[in-house]
Short mmCIF file of C-alpha atoms and ligand atoms in Angstrom, two decimals:
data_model
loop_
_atom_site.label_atom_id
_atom_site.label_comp_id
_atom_site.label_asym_id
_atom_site.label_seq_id
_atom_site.Cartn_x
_atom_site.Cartn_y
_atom_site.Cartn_z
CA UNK A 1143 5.56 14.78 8.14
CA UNK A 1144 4.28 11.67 8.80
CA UNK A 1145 4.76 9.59 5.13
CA UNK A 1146 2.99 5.74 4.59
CA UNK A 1147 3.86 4.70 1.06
CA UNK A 1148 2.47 1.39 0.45
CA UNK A 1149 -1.13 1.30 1.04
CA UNK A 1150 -4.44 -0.46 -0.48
CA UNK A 1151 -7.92 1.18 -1.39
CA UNK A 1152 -11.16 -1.64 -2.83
CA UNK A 1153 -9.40 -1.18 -6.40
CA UNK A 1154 -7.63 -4.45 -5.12
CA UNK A 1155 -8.01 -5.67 -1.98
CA UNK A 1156 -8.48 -3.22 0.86
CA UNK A 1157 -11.52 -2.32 1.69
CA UNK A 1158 -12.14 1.86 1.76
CA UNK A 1159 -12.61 3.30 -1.92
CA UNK A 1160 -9.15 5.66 -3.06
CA UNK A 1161 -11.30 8.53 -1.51
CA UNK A 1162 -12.15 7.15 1.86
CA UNK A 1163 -8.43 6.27 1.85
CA UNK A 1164 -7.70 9.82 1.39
CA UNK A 1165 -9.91 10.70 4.24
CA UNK A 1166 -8.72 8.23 6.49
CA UNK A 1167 -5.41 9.62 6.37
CA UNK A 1168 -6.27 13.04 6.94
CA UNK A 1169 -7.71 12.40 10.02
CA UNK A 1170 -5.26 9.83 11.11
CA UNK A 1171 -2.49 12.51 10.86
CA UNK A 1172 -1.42 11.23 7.84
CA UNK A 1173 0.23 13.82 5.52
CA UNK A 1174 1.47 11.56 2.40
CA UNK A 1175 -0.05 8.24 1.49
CA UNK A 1176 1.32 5.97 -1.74
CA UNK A 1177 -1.49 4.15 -2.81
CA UNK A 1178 -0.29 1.06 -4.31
CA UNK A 1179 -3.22 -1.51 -5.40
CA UNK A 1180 -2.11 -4.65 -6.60
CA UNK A 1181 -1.66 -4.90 -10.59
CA UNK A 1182 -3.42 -1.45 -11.36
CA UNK A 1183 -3.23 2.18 -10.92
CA UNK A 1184 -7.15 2.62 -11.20
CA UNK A 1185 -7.93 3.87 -8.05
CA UNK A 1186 -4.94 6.93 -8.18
CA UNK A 1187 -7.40 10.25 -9.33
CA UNK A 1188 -10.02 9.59 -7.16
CA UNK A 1189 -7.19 9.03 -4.22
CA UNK A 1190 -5.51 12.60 -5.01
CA UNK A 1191 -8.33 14.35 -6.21
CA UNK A 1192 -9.95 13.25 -2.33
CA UNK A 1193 -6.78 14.05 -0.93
CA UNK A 1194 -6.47 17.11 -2.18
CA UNK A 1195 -9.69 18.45 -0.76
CA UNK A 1196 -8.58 17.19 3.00
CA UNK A 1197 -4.61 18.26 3.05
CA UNK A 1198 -3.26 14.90 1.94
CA UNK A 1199 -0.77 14.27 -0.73
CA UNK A 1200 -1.16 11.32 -3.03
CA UNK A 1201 1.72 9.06 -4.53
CA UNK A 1202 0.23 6.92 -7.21
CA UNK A 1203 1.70 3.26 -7.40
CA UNK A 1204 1.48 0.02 -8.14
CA UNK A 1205 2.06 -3.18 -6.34
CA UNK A 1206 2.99 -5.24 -9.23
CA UNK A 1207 2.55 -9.42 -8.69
CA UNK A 1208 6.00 -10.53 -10.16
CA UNK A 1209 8.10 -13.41 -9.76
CA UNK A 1210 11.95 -14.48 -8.88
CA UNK A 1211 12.68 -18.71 -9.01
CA UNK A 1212 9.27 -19.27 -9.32
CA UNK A 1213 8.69 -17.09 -5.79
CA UNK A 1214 6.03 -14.46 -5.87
CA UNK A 1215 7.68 -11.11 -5.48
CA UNK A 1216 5.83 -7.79 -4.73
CA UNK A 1217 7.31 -4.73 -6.25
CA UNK A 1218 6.16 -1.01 -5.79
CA UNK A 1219 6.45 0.78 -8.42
CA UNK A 1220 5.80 4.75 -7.73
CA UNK A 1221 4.85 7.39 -9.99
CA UNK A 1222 4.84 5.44 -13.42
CA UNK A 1223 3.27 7.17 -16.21
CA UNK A 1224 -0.37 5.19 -16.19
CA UNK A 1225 -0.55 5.79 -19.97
CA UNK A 1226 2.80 3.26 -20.76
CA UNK A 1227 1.56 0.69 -23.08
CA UNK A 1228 4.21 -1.25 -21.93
CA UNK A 1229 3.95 -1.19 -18.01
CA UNK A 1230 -0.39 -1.19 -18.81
CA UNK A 1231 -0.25 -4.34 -20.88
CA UNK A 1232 2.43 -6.26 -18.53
CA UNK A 1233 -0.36 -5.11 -15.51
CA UNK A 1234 -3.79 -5.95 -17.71
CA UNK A 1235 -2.03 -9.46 -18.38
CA UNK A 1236 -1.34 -10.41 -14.51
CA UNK A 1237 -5.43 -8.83 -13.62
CA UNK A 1238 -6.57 -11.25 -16.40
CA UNK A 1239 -4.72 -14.00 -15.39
CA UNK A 1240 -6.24 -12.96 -11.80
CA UNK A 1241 -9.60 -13.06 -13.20
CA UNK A 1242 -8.97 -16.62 -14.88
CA UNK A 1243 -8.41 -18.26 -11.66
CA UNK A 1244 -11.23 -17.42 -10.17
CA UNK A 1245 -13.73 -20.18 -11.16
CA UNK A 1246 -10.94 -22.79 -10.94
CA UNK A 1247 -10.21 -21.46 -6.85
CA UNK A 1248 -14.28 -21.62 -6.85
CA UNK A 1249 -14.32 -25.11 -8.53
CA UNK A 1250 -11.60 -26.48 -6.24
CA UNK A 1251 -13.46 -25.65 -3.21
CA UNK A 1252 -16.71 -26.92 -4.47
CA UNK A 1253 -14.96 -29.97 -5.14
CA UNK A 1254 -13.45 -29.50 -1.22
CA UNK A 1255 -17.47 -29.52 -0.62
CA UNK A 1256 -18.08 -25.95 -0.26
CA UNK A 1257 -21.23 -23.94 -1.43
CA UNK A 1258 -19.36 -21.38 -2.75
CA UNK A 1259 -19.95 -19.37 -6.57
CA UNK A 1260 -18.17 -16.90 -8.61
CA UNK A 1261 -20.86 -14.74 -8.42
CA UNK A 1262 -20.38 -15.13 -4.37
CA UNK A 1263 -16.67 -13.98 -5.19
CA UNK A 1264 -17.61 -11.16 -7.53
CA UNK A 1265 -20.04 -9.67 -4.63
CA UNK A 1266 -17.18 -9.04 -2.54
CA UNK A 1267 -15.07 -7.21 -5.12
CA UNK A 1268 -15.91 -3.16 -6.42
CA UNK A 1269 -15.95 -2.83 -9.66
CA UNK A 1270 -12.96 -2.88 -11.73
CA UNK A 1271 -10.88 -4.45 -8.63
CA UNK A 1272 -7.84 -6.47 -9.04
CA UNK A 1273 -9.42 -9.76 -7.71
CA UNK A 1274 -7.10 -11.53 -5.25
CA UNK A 1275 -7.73 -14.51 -3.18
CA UNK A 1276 -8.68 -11.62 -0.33
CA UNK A 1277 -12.06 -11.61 -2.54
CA UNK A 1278 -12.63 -15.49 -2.06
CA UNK A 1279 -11.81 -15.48 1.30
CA UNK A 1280 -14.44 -12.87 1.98
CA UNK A 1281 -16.89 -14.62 0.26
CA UNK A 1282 -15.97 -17.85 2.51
CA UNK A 1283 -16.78 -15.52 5.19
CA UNK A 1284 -19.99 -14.24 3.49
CA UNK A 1285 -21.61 -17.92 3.25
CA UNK A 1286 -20.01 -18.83 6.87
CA UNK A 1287 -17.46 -21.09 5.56
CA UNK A 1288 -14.93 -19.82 7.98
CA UNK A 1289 -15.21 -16.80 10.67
CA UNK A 1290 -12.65 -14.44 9.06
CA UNK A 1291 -9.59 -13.94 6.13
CA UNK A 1292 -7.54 -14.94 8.37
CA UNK A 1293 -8.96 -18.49 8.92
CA UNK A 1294 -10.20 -18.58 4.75
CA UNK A 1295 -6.23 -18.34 4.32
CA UNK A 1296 -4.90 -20.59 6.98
CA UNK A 1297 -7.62 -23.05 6.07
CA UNK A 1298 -8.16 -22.91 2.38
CA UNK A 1299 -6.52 -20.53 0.47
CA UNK A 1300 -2.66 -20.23 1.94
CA UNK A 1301 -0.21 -22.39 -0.99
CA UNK A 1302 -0.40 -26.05 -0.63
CA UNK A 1303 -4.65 -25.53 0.95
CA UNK A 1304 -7.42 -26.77 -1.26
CA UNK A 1305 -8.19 -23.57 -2.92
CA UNK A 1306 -5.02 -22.25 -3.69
CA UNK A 1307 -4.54 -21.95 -7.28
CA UNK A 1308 -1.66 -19.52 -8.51
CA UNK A 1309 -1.63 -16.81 -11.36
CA UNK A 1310 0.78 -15.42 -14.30
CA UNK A 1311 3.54 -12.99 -12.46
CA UNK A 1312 5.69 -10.68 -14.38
CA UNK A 1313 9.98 -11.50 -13.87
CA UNK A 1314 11.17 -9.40 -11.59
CA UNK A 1315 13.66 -7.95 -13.62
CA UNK A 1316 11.17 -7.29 -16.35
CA UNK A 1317 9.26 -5.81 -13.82
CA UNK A 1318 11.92 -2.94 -12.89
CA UNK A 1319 12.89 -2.21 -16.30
CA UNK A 1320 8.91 -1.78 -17.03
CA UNK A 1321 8.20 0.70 -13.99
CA UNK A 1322 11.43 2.62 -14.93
CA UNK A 1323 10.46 3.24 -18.65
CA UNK A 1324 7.27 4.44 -17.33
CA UNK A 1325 9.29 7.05 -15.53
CA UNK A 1326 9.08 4.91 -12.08
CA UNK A 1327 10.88 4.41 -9.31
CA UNK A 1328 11.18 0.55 -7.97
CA UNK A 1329 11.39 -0.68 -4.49
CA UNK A 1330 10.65 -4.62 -3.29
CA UNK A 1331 7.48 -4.63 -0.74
CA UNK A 1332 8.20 -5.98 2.29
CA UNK A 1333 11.67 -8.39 0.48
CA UNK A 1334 11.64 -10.42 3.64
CA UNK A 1335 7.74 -10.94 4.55
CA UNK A 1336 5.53 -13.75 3.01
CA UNK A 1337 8.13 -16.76 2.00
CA UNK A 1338 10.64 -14.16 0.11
CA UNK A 1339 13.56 -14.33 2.47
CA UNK A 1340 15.04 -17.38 0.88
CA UNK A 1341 14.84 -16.07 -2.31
CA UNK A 1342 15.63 -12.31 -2.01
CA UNK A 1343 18.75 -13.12 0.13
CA UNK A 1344 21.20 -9.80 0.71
CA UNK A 1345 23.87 -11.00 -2.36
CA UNK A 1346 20.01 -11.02 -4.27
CA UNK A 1347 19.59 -7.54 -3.55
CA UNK A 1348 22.79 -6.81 -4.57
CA UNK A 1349 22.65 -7.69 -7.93
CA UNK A 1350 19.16 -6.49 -8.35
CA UNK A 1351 21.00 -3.24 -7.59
CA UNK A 1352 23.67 -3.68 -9.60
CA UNK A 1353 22.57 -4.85 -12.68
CA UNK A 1354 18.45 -4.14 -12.42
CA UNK A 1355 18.83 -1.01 -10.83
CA UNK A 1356 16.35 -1.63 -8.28
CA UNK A 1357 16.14 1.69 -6.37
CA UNK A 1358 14.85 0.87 -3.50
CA UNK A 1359 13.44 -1.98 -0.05
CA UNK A 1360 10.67 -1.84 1.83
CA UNK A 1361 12.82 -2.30 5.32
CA UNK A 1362 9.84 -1.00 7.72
CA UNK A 1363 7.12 -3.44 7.64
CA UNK A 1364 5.08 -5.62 9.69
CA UNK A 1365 6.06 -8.32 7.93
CA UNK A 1366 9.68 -7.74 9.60
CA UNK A 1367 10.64 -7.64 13.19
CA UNK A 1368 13.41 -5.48 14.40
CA UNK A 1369 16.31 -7.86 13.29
CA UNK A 1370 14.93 -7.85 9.80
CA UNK A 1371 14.60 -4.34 9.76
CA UNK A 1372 18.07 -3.51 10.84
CA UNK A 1373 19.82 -6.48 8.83
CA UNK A 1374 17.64 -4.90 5.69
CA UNK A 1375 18.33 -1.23 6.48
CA UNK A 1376 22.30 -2.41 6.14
CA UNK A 1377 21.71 -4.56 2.64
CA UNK A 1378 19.99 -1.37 1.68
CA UNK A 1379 23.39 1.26 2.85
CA UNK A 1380 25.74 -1.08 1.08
CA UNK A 1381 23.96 -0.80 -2.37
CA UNK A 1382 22.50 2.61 -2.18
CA UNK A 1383 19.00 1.57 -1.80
CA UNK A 1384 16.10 3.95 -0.64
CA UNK A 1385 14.81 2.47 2.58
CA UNK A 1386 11.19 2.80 2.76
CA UNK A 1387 8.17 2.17 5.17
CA UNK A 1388 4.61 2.06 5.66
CA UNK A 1389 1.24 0.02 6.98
CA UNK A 1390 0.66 -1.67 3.73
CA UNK A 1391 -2.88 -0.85 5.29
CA UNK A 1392 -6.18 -3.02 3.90
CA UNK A 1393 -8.69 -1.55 5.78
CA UNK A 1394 -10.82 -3.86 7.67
CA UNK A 1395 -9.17 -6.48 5.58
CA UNK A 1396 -5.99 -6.71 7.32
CA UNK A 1397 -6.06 -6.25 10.82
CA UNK A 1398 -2.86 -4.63 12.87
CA UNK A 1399 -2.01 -2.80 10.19
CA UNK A 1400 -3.35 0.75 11.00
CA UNK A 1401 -2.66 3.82 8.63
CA UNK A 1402 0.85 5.30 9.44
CA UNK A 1403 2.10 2.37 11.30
CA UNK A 1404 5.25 2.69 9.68
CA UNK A 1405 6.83 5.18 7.65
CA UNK A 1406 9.03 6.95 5.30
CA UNK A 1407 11.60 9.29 5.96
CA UNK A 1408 11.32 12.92 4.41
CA UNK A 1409 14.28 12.74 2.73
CA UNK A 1410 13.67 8.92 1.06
CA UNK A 1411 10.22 10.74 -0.17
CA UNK A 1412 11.98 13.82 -1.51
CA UNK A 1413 14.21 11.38 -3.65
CA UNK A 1414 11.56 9.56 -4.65
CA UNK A 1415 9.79 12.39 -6.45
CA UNK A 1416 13.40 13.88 -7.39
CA UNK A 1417 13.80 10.64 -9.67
CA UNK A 1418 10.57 10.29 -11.17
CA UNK A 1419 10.35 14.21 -11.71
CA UNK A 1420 13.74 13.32 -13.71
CA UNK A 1421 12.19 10.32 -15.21
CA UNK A 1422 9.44 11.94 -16.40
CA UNK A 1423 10.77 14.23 -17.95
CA UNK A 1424 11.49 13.85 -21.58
P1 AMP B 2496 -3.19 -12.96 -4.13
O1 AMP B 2496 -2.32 -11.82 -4.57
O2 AMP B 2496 -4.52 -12.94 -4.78
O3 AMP B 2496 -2.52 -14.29 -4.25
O4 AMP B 2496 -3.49 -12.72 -2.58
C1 AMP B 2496 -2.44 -12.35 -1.73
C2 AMP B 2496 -2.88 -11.19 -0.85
O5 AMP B 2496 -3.70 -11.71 0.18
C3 AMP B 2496 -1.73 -10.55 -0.11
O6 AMP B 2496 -1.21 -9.46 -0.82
C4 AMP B 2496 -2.36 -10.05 1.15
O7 AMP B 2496 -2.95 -8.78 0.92
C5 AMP B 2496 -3.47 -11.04 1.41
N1 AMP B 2496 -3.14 -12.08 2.39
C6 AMP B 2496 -2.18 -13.02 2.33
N2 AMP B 2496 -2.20 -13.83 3.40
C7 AMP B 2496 -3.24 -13.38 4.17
C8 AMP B 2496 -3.79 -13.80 5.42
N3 AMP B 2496 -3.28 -14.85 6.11
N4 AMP B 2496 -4.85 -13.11 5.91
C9 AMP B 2496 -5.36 -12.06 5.22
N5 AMP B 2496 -4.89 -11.62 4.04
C10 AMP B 2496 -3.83 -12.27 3.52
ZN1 ZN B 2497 -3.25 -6.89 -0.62
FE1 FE B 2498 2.32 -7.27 -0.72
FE1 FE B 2499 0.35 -4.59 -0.20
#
């Protein structure tokens, strides 16, 4: 079984809707896919109602924007109830805060001397999308500001660029306590990729562990080369973390990261589902 548990559909920033997604994996040879937008869980029923018509098994999630020392942290949360008023607020508040930011990233690189709008940004986002600085960076490309994401981040939108302006994150901890009392299970997205390895050092993990009850590390990741990987899979054995895996696939909007690219074992899935089928229950 070939199992990628951390991918993106255009409810945030990838670009194939949940049910291309679904498609995409069926005919990559892809038999379970985790779809886990950032901040919202709005693109899960279309996802497994599409994969369900083409042999692929859906695991709604969440990539939830939260924060450790002041350190963006991203943290999967899978199979939450979507009804929790409590993990839906916590969520609603980082996509407004999201939203918020958008004219003052737009006014920032006017001000930088770019012709670039909000309605430029909205263009580039479905409907109901988490809007990330993916969006602005597309519509940088649209008015041929810059060739590609890639150079609207290195350029403009990367922390410490003219048009980087941050956004509310949830704590960490309160994070994991949220996606568990929706009946979730927790695991930090790629812990050592984007700026995070200072902050989400081994002794970290540990006490997230221990006293959070984080279940479980995204260890296989491009965002890791082998020596992270194994150095990870080991902070993971020594606290009884899941190890997980998988493209964190965006579509055309990430490139080298191809559905399936990494994965998750059969057994780290089964216990996935085993806890959330116990958390769910009542
Ligand atoms: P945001 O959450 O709005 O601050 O945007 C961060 C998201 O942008 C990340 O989750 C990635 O999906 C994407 N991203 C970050 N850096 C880059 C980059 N250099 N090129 C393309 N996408 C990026
Ligand atoms: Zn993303
Ligand atoms: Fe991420
Ligand atoms: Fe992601």
């Amino acid at each position: 079984m070939v199992i990628d548990l951390h991918v993106h559909s255009n409810m945030s920033d990838g670009t194939d809707t949940p049910a291309e997604l679904a498609r995409a994996a069926a005919l990559g040879g892809v038999d379970v896919i985790g779809l886990c937008d950032h901040d919202t869980m709005a693109g899960v029923p279309q996802a497994t109602r599409a994969g369900a018509a083409c042999g692929v098994a859906v695991l709604g999630g969440v990539e939830a924007s939260t924060a450790l020392g002041g350190v963006t942290v991203h943290l999967l949360g899978y199979g939450c109830d979507p009804a929790d008023a409590a993990l839906s607020a916590a969520l609603a508040r980082v996509r407004s805060a999201r939203e918020q930011r958008v004219p003052l990233m737009v006014d920032a690189l006017q001000r930088a001397g770019l012709p670039i709008t909000v309605e430029d940004v909205r263009a580039t986002a479905a409907r109901g999308a988490t809007l990330g600085r993916p969006h602005v960076a597309d519509a940088l490309v649209a008015i041929r500001a810059v060739a590609d994401r890639r150079e609207a981040f290195d350029v403009w939108l990367d922390q410490g660029k003219p048009g980087y302006v941050g956004h509310y994150r949830i704590p960490l901890d309160r994070g994991i306590a949220l996606i568990h009392e929706a009946g979730g299970v927790a695991v930090l997205a790629h812990p050592w990729g984007h700026g995070t390895r200072g902050v989400l050092t081994g002794g970290i993990i540990a006490s997230l562990a221990r006293d959070a009850g984080l279940d479980g590390i995204e260890a296989f990741h491009n965002d890791h080369d082998a020596a992270a990987r194994r150095e990870l899979t080991a902070i993971a054995e020594a606290n009884e973390l899941l190890v997980t895996g998988s493209s964190d696939y965006h579509g055309l909007g990430k490139t080298g990261h191809p559905l399936g690219c990494n994965t998750t074992s059969e057994w780290v899935y089964d216990a996935i589902l085993a806890l959330i089928s116990m958390r769910r229950t009542p």
